[in-house]
mmCIF file of C-alpha atoms and ligand atoms in Angstrom:
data_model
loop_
_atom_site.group_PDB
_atom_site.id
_atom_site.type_symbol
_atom_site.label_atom_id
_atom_site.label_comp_id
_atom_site.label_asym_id
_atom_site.label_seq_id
_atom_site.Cartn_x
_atom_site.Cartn_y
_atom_site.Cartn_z
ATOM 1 C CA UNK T 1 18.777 7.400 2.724
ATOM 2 C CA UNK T 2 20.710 7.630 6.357
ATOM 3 C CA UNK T 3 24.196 6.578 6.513
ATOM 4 C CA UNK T 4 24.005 4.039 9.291
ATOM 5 C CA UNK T 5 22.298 1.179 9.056
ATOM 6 C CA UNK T 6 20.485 0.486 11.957
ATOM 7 C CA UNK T 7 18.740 -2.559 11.056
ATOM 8 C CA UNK T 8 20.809 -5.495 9.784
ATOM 9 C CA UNK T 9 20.682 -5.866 5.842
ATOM 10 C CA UNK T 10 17.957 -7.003 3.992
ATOM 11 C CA UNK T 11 17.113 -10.752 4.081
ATOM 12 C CA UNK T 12 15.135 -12.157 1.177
ATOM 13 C CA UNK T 13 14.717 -15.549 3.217
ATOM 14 C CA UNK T 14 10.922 -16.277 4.015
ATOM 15 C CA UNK T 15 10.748 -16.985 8.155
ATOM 16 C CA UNK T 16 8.892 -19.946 6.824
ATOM 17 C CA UNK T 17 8.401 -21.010 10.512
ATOM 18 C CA UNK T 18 5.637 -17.984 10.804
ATOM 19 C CA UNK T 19 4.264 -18.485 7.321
ATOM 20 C CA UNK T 20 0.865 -16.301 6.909
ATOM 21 C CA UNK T 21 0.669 -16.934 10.519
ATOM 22 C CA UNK T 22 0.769 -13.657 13.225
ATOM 23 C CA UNK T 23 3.615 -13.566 15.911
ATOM 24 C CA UNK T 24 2.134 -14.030 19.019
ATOM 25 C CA UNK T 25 4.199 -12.128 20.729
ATOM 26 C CA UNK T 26 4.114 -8.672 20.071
ATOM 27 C CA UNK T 27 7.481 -6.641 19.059
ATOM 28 C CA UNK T 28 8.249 -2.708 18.996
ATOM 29 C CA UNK T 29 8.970 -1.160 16.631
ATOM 30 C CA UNK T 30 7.525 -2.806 14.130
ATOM 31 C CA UNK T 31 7.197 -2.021 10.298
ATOM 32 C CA UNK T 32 5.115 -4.055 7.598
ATOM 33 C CA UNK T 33 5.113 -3.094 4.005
ATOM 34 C CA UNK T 34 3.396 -5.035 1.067
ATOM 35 C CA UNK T 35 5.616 -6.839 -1.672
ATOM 36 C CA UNK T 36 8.832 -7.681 -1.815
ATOM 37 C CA UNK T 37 9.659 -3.739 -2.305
ATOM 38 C CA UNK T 38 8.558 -3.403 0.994
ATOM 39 C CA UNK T 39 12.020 -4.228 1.844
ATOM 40 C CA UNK T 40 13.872 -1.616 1.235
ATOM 41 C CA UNK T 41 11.257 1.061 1.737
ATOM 42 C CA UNK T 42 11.437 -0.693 5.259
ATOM 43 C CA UNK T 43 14.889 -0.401 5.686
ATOM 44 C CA UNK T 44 14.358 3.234 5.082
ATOM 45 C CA UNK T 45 11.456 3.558 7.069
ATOM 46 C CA UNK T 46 13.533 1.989 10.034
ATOM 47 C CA UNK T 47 16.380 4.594 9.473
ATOM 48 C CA UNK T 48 14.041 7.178 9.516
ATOM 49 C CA UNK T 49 12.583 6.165 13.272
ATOM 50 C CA UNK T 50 15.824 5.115 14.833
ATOM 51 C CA UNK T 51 17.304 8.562 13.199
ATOM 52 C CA UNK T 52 14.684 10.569 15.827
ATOM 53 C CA UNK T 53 11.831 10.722 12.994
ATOM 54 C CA UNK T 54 8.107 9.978 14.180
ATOM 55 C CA UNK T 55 6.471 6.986 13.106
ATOM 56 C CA UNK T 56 4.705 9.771 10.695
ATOM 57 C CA UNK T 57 8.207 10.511 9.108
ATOM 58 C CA UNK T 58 8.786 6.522 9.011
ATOM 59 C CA UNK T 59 6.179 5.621 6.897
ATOM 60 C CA UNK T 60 6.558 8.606 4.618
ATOM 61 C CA UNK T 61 9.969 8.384 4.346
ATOM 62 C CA UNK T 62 9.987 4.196 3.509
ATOM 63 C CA UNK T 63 7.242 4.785 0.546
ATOM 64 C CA UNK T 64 8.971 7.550 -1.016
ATOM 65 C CA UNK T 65 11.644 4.921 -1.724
ATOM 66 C CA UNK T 66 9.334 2.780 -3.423
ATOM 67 C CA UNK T 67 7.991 6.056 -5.468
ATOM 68 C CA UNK T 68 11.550 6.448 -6.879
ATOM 69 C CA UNK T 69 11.806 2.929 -7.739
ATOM 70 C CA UNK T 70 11.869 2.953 -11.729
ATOM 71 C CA UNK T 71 11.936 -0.708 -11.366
ATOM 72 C CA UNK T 72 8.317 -0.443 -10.325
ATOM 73 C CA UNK T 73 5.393 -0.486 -12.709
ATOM 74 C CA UNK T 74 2.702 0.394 -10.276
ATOM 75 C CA UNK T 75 3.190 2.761 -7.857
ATOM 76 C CA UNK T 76 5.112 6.172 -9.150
ATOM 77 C CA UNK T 77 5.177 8.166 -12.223
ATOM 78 C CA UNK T 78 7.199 5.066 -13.684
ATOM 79 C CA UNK T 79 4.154 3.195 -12.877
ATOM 80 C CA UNK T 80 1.763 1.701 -15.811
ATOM 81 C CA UNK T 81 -0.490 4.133 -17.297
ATOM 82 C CA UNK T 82 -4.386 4.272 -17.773
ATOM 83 C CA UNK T 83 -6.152 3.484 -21.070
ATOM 84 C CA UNK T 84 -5.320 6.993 -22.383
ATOM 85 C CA UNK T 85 -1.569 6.796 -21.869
ATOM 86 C CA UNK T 86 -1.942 8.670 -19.296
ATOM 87 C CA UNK T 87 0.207 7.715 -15.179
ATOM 88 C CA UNK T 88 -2.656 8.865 -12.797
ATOM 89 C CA UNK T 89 -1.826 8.494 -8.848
ATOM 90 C CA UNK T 90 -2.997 7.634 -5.446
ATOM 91 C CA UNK T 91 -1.990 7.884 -2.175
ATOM 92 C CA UNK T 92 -2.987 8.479 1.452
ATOM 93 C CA UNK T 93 -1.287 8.341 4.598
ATOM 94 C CA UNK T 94 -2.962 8.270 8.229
ATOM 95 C CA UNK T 95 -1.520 8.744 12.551
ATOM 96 C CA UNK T 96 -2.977 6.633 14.691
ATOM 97 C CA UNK T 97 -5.084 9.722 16.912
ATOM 98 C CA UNK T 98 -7.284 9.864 13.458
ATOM 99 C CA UNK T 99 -5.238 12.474 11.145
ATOM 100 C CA UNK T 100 -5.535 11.836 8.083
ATOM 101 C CA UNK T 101 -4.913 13.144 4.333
ATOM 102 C CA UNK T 102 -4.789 11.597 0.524
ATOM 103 C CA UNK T 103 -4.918 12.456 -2.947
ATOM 104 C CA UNK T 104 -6.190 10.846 -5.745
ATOM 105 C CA UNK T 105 -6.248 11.011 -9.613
ATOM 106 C CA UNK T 106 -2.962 13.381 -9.633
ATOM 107 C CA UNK T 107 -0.751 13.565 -12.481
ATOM 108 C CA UNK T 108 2.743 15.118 -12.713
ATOM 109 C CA UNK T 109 3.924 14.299 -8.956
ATOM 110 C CA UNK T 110 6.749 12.207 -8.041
ATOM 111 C CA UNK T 111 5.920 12.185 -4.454
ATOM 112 C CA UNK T 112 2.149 11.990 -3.724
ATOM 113 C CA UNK T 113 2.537 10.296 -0.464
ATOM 114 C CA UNK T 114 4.109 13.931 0.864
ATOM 115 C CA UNK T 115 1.153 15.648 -1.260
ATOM 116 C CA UNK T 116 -1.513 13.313 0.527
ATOM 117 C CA UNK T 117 0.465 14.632 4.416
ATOM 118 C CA UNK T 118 0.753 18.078 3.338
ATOM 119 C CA UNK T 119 -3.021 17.572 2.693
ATOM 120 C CA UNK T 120 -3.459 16.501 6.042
ATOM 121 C CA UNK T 121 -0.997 18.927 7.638
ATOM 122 C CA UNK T 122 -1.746 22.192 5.838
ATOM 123 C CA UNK T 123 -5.317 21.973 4.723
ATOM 124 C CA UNK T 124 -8.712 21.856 6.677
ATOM 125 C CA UNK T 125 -9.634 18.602 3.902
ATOM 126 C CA UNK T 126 -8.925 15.083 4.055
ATOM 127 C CA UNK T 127 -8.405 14.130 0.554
ATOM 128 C CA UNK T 128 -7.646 16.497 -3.082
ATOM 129 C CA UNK T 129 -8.288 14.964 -6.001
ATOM 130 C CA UNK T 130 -6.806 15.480 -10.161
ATOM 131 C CA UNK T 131 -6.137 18.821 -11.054
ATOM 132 C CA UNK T 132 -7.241 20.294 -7.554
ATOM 133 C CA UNK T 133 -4.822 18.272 -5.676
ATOM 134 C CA UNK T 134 -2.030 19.189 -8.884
ATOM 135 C CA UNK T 135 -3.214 22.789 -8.168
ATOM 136 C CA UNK T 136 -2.179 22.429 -4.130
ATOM 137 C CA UNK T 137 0.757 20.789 -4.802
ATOM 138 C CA UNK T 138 1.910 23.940 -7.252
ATOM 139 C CA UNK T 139 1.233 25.827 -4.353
ATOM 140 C CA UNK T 140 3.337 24.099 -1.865
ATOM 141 C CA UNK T 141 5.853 24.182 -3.659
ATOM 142 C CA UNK T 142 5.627 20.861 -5.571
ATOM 143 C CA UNK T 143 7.720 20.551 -8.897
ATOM 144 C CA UNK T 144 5.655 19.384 -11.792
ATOM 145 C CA UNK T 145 6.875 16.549 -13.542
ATOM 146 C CA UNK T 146 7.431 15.773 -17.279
ATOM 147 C CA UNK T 147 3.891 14.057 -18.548
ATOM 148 C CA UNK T 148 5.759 11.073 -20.474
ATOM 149 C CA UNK T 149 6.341 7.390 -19.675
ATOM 150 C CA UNK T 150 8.842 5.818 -18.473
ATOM 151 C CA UNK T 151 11.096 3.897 -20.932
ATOM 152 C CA UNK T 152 9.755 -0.002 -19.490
ATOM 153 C CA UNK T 153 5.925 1.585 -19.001
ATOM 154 C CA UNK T 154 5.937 3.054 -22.617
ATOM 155 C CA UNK T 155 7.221 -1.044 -23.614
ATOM 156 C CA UNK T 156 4.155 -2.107 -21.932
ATOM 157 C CA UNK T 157 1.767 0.180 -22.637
ATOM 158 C CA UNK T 158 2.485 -0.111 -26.926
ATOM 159 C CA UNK T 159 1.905 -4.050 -26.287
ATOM 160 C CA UNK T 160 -1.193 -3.676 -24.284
ATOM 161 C CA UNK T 161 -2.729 -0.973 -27.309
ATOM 162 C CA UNK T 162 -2.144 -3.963 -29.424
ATOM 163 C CA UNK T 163 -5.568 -5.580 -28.117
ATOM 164 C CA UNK T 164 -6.564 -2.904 -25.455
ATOM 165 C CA UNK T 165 -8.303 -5.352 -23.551
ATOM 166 C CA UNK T 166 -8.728 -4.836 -20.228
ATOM 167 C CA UNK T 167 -7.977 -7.612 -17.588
ATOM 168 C CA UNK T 168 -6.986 -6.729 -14.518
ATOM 169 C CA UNK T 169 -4.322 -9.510 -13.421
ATOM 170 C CA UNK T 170 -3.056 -11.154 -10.284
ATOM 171 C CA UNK T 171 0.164 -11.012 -8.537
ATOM 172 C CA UNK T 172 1.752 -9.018 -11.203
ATOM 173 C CA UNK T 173 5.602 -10.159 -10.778
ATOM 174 C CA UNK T 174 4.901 -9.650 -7.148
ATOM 175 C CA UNK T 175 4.952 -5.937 -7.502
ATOM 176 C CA UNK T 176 1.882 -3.944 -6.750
ATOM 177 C CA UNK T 177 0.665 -1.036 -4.353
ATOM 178 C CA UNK T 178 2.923 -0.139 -1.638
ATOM 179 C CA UNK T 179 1.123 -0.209 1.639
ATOM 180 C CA UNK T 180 2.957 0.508 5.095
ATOM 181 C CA UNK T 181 2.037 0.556 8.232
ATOM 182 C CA UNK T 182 3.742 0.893 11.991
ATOM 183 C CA UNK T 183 4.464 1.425 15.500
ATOM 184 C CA UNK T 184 6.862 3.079 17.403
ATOM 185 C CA UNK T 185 8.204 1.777 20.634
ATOM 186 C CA UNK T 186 5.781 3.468 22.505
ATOM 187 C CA UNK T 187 2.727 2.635 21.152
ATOM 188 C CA UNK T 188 1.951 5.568 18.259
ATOM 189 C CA UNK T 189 1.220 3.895 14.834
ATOM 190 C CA UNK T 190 0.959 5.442 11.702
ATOM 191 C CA UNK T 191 0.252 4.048 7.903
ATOM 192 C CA UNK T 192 1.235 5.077 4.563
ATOM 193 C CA UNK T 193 0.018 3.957 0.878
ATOM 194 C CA UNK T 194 1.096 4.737 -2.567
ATOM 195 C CA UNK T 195 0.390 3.420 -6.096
ATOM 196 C CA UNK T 196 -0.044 3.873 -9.537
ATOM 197 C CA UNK T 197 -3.091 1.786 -9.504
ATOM 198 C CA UNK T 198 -4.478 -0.580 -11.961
ATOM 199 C CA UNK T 199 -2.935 -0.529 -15.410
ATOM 200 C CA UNK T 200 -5.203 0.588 -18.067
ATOM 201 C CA UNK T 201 -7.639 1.241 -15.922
ATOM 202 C CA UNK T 202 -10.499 4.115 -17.236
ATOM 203 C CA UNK T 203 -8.903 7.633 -17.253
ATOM 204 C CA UNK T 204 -10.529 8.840 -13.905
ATOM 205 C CA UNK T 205 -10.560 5.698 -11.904
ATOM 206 C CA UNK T 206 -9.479 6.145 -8.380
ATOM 207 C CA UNK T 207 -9.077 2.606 -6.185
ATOM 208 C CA UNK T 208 -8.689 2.088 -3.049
ATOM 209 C CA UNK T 209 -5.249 3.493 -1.680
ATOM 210 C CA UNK T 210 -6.145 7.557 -1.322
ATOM 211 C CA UNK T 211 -9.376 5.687 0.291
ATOM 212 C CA UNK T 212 -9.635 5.724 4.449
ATOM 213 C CA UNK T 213 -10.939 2.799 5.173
ATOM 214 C CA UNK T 214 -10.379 0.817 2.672
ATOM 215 C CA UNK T 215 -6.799 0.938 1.025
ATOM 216 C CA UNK T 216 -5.238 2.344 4.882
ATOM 217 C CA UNK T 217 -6.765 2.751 8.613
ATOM 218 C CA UNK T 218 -5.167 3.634 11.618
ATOM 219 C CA UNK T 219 -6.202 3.391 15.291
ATOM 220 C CA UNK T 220 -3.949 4.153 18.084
ATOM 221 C CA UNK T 221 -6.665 2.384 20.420
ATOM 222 C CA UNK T 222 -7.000 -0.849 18.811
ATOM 223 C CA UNK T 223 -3.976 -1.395 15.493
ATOM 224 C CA UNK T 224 -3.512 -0.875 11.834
ATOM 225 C CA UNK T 225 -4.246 -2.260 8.704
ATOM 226 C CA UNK T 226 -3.869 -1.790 4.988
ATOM 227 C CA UNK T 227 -4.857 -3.687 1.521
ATOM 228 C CA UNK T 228 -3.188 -4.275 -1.926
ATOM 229 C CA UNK T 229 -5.345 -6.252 -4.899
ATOM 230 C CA UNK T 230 -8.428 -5.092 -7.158
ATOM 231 C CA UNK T 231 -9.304 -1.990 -5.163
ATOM 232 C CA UNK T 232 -12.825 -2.069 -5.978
ATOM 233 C CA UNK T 233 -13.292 -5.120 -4.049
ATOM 234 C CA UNK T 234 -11.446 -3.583 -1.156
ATOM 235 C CA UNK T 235 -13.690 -0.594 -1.056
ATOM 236 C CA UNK T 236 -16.429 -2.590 -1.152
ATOM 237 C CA UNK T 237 -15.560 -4.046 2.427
ATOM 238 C CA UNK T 238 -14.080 -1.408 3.569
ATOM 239 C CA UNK T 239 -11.199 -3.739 3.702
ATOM 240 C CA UNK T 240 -8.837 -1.693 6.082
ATOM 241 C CA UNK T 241 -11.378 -0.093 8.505
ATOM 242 C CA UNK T 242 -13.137 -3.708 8.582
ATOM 243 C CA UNK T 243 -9.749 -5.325 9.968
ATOM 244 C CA UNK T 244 -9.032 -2.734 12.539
ATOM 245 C CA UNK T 245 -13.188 -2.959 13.953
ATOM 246 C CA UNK T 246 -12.684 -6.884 13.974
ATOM 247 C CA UNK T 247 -9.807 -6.244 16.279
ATOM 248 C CA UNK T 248 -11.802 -3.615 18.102
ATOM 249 C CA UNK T 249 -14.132 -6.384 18.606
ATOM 250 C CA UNK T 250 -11.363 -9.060 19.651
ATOM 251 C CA UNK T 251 -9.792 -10.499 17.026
ATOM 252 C CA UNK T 252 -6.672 -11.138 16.054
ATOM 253 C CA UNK T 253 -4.789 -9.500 13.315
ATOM 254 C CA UNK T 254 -4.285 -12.974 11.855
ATOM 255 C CA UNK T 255 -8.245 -13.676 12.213
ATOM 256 C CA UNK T 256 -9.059 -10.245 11.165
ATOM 257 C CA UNK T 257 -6.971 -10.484 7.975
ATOM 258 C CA UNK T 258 -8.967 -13.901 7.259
ATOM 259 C CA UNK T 259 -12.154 -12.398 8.219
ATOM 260 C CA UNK T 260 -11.454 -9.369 5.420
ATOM 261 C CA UNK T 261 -10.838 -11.838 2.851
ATOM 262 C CA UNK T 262 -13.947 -14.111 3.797
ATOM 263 C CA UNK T 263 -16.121 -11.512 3.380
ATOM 264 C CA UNK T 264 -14.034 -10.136 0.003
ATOM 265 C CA UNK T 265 -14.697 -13.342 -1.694
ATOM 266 C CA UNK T 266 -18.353 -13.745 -0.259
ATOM 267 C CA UNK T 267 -19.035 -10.909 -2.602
ATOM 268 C CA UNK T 268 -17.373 -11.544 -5.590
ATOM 269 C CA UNK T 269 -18.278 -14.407 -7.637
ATOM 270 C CA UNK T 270 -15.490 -14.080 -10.482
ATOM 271 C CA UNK T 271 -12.635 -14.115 -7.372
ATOM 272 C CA UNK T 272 -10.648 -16.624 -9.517
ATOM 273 C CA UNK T 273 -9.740 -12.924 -11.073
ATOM 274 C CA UNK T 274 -9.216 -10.926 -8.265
ATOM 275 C CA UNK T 275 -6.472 -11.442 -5.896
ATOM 276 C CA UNK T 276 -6.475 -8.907 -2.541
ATOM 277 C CA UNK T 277 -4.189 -8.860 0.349
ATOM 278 C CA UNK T 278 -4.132 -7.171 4.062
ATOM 279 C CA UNK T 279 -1.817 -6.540 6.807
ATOM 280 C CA UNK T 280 -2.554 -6.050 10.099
ATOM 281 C CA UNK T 281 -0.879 -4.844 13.248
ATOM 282 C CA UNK T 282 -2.519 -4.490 16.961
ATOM 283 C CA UNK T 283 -1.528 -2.039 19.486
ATOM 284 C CA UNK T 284 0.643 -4.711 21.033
ATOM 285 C CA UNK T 285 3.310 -4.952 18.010
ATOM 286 C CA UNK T 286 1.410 -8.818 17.032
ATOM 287 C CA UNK T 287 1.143 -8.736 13.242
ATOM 288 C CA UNK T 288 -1.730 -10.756 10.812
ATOM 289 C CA UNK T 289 -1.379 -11.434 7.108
ATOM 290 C CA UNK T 290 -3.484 -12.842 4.481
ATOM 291 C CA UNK T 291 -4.833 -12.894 0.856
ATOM 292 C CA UNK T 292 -7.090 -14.178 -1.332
ATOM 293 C CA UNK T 293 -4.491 -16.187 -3.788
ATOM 294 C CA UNK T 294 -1.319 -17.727 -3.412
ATOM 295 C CA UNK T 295 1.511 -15.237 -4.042
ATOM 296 C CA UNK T 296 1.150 -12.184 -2.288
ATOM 297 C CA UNK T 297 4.015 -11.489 0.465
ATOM 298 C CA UNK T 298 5.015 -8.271 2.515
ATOM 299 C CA UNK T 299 7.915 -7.400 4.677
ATOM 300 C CA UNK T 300 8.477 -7.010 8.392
ATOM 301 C CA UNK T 301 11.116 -5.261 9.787
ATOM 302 C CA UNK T 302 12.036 -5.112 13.737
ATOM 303 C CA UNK T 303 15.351 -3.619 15.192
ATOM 304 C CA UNK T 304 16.729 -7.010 14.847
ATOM 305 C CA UNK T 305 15.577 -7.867 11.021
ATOM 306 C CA UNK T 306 13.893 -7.318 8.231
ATOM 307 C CA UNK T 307 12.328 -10.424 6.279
ATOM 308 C CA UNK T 308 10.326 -11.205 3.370
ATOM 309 C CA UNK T 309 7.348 -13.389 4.017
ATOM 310 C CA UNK T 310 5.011 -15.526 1.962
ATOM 311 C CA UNK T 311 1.817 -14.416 3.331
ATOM 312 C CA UNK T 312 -0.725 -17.552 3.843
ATOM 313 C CA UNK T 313 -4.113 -17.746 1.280
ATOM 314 C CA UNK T 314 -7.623 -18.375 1.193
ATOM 315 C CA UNK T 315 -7.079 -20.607 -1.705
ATOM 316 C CA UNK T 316 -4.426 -23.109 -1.696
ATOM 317 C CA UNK T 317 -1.610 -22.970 -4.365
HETATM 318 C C1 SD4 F 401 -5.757 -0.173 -6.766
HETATM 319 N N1 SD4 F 401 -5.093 -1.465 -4.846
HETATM 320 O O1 SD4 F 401 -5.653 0.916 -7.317
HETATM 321 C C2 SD4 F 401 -4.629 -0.601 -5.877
HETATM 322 C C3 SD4 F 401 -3.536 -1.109 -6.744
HETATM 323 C C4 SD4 F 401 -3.272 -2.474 -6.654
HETATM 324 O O2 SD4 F 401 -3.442 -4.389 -7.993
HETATM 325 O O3 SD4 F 401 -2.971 -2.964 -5.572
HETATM 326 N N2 SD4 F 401 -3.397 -3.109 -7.812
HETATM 327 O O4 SD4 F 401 -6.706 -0.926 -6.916
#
């Protein structure tokens, strides 16, 4: 992390005044992040752009922060395994003139948001997946890491083999996928997202983060978007691309975000199980927010601040 801090400090208070709601005005720069660990990886992402780095570097940079957060159960190597034991990750990462790279299903790498760019950067593919996309990262110079749990993920996991049911829950503590997206002052967005995915989920099950599309799209011509929740019902809608066409099409990011999760629960009929969430940003800096449950928030950070906020809901708390 830089030594200056060019944004003012972290602020857990919710700007209650713009509740779910999208600024109307727009504002550049402009980073959003899902969850409350969104705010430091903003704070680093900010650092990163006023530091000279691209919007590219910004959103790399801010998610690697949450990657190395042992705190964190699902996104990183510390994050909660699959059914076998086994920590299996996702992650993609996207500039708004269409470049794009991910990986999915890779084990062993602390960093797989800089696996999905060098995917991007150095390969002619858009996404590597399990021990293909371990194999690349060998060869770029990747270290492999230690195959074991983490001390609080090998806790959890011991308690879940008690039953081995699998449930995927809502809102877990508030932490969950870390998607990013944003704009530099003039006008270039990029997005970035990283997770662990769904705990105990079947050894080979990829969701929708290392998806385009769905977990992360990016259009310099028309604004951003990117998705946290069940990721099969968010590739179902193509959650992310579906925002930024609505906005193509007119829409706010506000209406777009609704939109997403109108259509998300029109096809789901067990949705009091399933809890999704977008973000949106237009090419203008104006931001949307919205979810399926109560509970989900995300962070926004300007030059001037960077604030948690309680994202608004399709169903009422
Ligand atoms: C997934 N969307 O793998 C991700 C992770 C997540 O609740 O957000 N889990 O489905």
């Amino acid at each position: 992390m830089g030594t200056a801090l060019l944004i003012p400090s972290i602020s857990s208070a919710s700007a209650t005044d713009e509740k779910g709601k999208s600024n109307k005005a727009g504002e550049k720069p402009l980073i959003l992040s899902t969850w409350n660990h969104g705010l430091p990886a903003n704070q680093a992402a900010m650092e990163k752009l006023s530091s000279g780095g691209s919007i590219l570097d910004a959103v790399e940079t801010g998610v690697r922060d949450t990657e190395l957060d042992l705190e964190n159960l699902s996104v990183g190597l510390q994050g909660l395994p699959d059914r076998e034991g086994i920590t299996t990750l996702d992650a993609s990462i996207m500039t708004g003139d269409g470049n794009c790279g991910s990986v999915a299903f890779v084990r062993q790498i602390k960093h797989p948001i800089s696996l999905a760019r060098r995917v991007m950067e150095n390969t002619p593919h858009v996404m590597l997946a399990g021990e293909g996309a371990r194999q690349f990262a060998i060869a770029e110079g990747f270290p492999l890491e230690e195959e074991v749990l983490s001390p609080k993920a090998a806790v959890e996991y011991a308690k879940w083999k008690e039953t081995s049911q699998y449930k995927p829950v809502i809102n877990i503590e508030n932490h969950d996928t870390i998607g990013m997206i944003g704009i530099d002052a003039n006008g270039n967005m990029a997005g970035s997202c990283t997770t662990s995915g769904l705990a105990y989920k079947m050894h080979g099950r990829v969701g929708d983060s290392p998806i385009i599309g769905a977990g992360l799209f990016v259009d310099n011509e028309v604004g951003a978007a990117t998705a946290t929740g069940l990721g099969e019902t968010i590739i179902k809608i193509c959650g992310s691309f579906l925002i930024v066409e609505l906005m193509r099409q007119g829409r706010t990011p506000q209406e777009a975000c609704e939109e997403a999760v109108r259509r998300l629960i029109s096809k789901n009929k067990n949705i009091n199980d399933i809890q999704a969430g977008f973000l949106a940003i237009n090419k203008e800096g104006v931001t949307g927010a919205f979810a399926v449950h109560p509970g989900f928030n995300f962070a926004k950070a300007t030059l001037k601040e960077n604030v948690l906020i309680d994202s608004n809901s399709h169903f009422k708390p």
